[in-house]
XYZ file of C-alpha atoms in Angstrom:
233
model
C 90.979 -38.389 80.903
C 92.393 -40.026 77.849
C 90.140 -39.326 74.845
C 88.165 -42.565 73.079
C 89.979 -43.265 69.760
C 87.683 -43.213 66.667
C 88.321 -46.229 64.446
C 88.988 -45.968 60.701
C 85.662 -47.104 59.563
C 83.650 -44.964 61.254
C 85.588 -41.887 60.426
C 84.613 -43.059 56.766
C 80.652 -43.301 57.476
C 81.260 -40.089 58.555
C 82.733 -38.695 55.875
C 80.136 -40.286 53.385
C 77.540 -38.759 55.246
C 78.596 -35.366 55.122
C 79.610 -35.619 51.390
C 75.935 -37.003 50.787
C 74.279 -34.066 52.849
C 76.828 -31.551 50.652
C 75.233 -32.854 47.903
C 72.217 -32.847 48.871
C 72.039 -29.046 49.909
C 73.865 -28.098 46.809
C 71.073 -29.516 44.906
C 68.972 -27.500 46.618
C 70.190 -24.344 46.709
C 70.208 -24.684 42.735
C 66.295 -25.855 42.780
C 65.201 -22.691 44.749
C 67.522 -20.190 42.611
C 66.461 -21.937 39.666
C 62.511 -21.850 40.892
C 63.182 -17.997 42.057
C 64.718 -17.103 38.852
C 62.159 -18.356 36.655
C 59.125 -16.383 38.463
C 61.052 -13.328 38.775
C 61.667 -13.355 35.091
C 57.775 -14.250 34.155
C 57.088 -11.788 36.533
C 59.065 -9.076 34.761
C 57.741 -10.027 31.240
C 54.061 -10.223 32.814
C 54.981 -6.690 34.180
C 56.279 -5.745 30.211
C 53.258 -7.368 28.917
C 50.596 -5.162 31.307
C 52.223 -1.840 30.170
C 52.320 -2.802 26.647
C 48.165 -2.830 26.917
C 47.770 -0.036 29.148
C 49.938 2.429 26.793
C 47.497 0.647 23.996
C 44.033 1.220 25.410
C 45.268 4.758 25.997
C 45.875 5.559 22.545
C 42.805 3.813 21.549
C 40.728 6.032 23.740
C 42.916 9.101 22.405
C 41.569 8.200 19.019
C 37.692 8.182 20.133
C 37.938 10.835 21.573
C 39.015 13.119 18.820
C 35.732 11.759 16.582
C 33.422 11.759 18.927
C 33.305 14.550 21.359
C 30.903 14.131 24.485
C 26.872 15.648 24.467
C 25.314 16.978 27.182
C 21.768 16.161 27.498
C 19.985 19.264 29.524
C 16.500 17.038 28.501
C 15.256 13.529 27.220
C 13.707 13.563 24.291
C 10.480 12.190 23.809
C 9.880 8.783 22.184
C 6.899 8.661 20.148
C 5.374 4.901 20.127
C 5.866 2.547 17.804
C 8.971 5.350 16.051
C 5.431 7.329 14.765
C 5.951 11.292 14.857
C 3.333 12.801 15.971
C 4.599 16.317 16.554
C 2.105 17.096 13.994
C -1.556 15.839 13.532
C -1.881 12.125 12.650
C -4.883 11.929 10.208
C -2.425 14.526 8.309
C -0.202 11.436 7.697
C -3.090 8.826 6.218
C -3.243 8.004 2.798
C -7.230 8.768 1.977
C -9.313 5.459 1.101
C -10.888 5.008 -2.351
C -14.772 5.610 -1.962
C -16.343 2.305 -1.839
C -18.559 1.719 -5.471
C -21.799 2.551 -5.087
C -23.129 0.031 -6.637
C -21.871 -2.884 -3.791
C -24.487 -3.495 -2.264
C -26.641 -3.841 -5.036
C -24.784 -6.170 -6.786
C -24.745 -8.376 -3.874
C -28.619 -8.070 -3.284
C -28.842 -8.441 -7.184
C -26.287 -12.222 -6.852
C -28.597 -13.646 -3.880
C -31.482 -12.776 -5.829
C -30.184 -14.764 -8.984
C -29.616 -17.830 -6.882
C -33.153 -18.350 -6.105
C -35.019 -18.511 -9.460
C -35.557 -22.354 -9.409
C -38.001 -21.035 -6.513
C -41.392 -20.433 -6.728
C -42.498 -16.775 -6.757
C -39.597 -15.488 -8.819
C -41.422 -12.892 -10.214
C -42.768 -11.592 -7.481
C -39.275 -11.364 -5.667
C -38.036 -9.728 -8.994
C -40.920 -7.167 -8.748
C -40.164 -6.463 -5.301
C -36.240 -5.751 -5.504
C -37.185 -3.905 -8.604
C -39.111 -1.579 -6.326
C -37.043 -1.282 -3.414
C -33.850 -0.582 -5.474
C -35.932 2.345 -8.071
C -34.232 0.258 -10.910
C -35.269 1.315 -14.610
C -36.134 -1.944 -16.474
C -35.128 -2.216 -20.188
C -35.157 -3.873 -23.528
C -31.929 -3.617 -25.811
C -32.867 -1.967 -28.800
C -29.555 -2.523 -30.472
C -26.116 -0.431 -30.839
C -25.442 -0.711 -27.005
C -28.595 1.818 -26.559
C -31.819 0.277 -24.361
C -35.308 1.014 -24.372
C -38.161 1.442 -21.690
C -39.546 -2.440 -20.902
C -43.455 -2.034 -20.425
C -42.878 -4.509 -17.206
C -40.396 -6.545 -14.895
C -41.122 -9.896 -16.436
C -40.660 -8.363 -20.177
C -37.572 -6.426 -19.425
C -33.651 -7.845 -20.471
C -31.879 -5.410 -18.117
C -32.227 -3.491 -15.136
C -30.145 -0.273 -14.667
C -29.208 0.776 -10.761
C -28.474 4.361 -10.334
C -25.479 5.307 -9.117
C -24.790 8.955 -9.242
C -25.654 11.905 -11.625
C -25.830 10.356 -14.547
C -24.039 6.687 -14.346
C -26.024 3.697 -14.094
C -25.071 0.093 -13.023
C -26.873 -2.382 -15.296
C -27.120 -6.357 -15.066
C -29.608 -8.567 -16.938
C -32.615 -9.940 -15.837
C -32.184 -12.827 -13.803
C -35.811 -14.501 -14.885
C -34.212 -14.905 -18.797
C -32.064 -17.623 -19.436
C -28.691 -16.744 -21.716
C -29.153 -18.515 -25.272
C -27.773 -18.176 -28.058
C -29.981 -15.163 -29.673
C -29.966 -13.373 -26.196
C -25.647 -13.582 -26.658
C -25.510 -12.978 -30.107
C -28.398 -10.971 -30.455
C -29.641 -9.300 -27.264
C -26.751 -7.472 -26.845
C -25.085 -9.787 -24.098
C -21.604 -9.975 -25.902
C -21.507 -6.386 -26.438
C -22.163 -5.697 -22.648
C -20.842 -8.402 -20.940
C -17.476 -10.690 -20.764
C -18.889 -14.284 -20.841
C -18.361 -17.355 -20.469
C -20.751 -18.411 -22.811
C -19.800 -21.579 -25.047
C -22.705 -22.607 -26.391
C -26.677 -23.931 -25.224
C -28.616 -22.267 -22.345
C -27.339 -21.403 -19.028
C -29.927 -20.173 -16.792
C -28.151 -19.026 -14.142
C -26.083 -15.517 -13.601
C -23.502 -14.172 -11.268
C -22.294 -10.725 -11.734
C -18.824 -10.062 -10.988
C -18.771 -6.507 -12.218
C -22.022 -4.596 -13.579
C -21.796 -2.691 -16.841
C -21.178 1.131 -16.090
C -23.558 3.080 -18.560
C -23.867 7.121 -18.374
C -27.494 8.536 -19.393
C -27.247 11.647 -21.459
C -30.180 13.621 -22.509
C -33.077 11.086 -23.915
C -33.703 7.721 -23.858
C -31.464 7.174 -26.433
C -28.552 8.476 -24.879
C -27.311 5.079 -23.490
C -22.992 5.718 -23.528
C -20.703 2.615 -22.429
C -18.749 3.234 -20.109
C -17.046 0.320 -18.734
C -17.988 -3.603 -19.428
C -19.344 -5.851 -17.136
C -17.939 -9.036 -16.272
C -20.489 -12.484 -15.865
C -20.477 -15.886 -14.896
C -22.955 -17.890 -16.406
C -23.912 -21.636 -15.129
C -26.193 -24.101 -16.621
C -28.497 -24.912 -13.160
């Protein structure tokens, strides 16, 4: 059988299409080389980069090593609460407290006492804590020395003893402070005051006067000032 002849024009579209489809695998082959060659080289430097850390970290932990060298622990310690040793006894470890004064409570007693003079019966309340606290009641017989008072109402000071030979003294609460009991009656010399000037008829003692008793009545020493606040009520 005689072959079909092929005419000239579509001999062409042939040839077109098989110079597009060269074209069009050329392109890509170069894509996936191009794609392939890229990842293999991050790969490598990835690779490069990985070693470069490991061979690092290994000289790092080289380094430790040689300062610190491991402990075995056959036993845990014990942790004491709060960081507090108390391998040895703990009252050991105190600071001892300063013995409280013992004049206090009488000073407070003395304070409440003072508050209540507008009151009726003063003297009979005075009387009473004079008892109770076995307080020697005085007159100031000049010089910082005192003498025996014949009785409460008479008296300018009582003295509250302490121990051995130390007394606590305040004045009496019933006498208003004037100006011949500051100047005269030995309140300046036994006291810090807040006296200005006029009557104040009300006392609050901060801090008694500390006297020590040596042999006799006249052995009245100083030893520390008191401290009062006066107020006109």
């Amino acid at each position: 059988m005689e072959e079909a002849a092929v005419s000239p024009m579509f001999s062409e579209v042939l040839n077109f299409l098989s110079l597009g489809l060269s074209v069009v695998l050329l392109f890509a082959v170069a894509y996936l080389w191009s794609s392939n060659s890229n990842k293999a080289a991050e790969l490598e430097r990835l690779k490069a980069d990985v070693q470069r850390m490991k061979k690092t970290v290994n000289n790092l932990k080289e380094k430790v090593e040689q300062f610190r060298e491991p402990k075995v622990v056959s036993e845990v310690e014990q942790v004491e609460p709060f960081g507090l040793d108390l391998s040895e006894p703990f009252p050991n470890t105190m600071t001892p407290l300063k013995p409280q004064d013992p004049w206090l409570n009488f000073v407070d007693e003395y304070n409440k006492l003072a508050d209540e003079m507008k009151k009726p019966g003063q003297l009979m309340r005075c009387e009473k804590f004079v008892r109770n606290n076995k307080l020697r009641i005085l007159t100031y017989g000049g010089a910082l020395t005192f003498r025996p008072a014949i009785d409460v109402k008479d008296s300018g000071y009582w003295a509250f003893k302490c121990e051995l030979d130390e007394y606590a003294v305040v004045p009496n609460p019933m006498n208003p402070c004037d100006e011949e009991l500051h100047d005269h009656g030995g309140m300046k010399e036994i006291f810090a005051l807040n006296y200005v000037e006029g009557v104040y008829r009300k006392y609050f003692v901060k801090l008694p006067a500390l006297f020590n008793l040596e042999a006799g009545e006249d052995g009245w020493r100083l030893k520390n000032p008191g401290v009062v606040n006066l107020e006109r009520k």
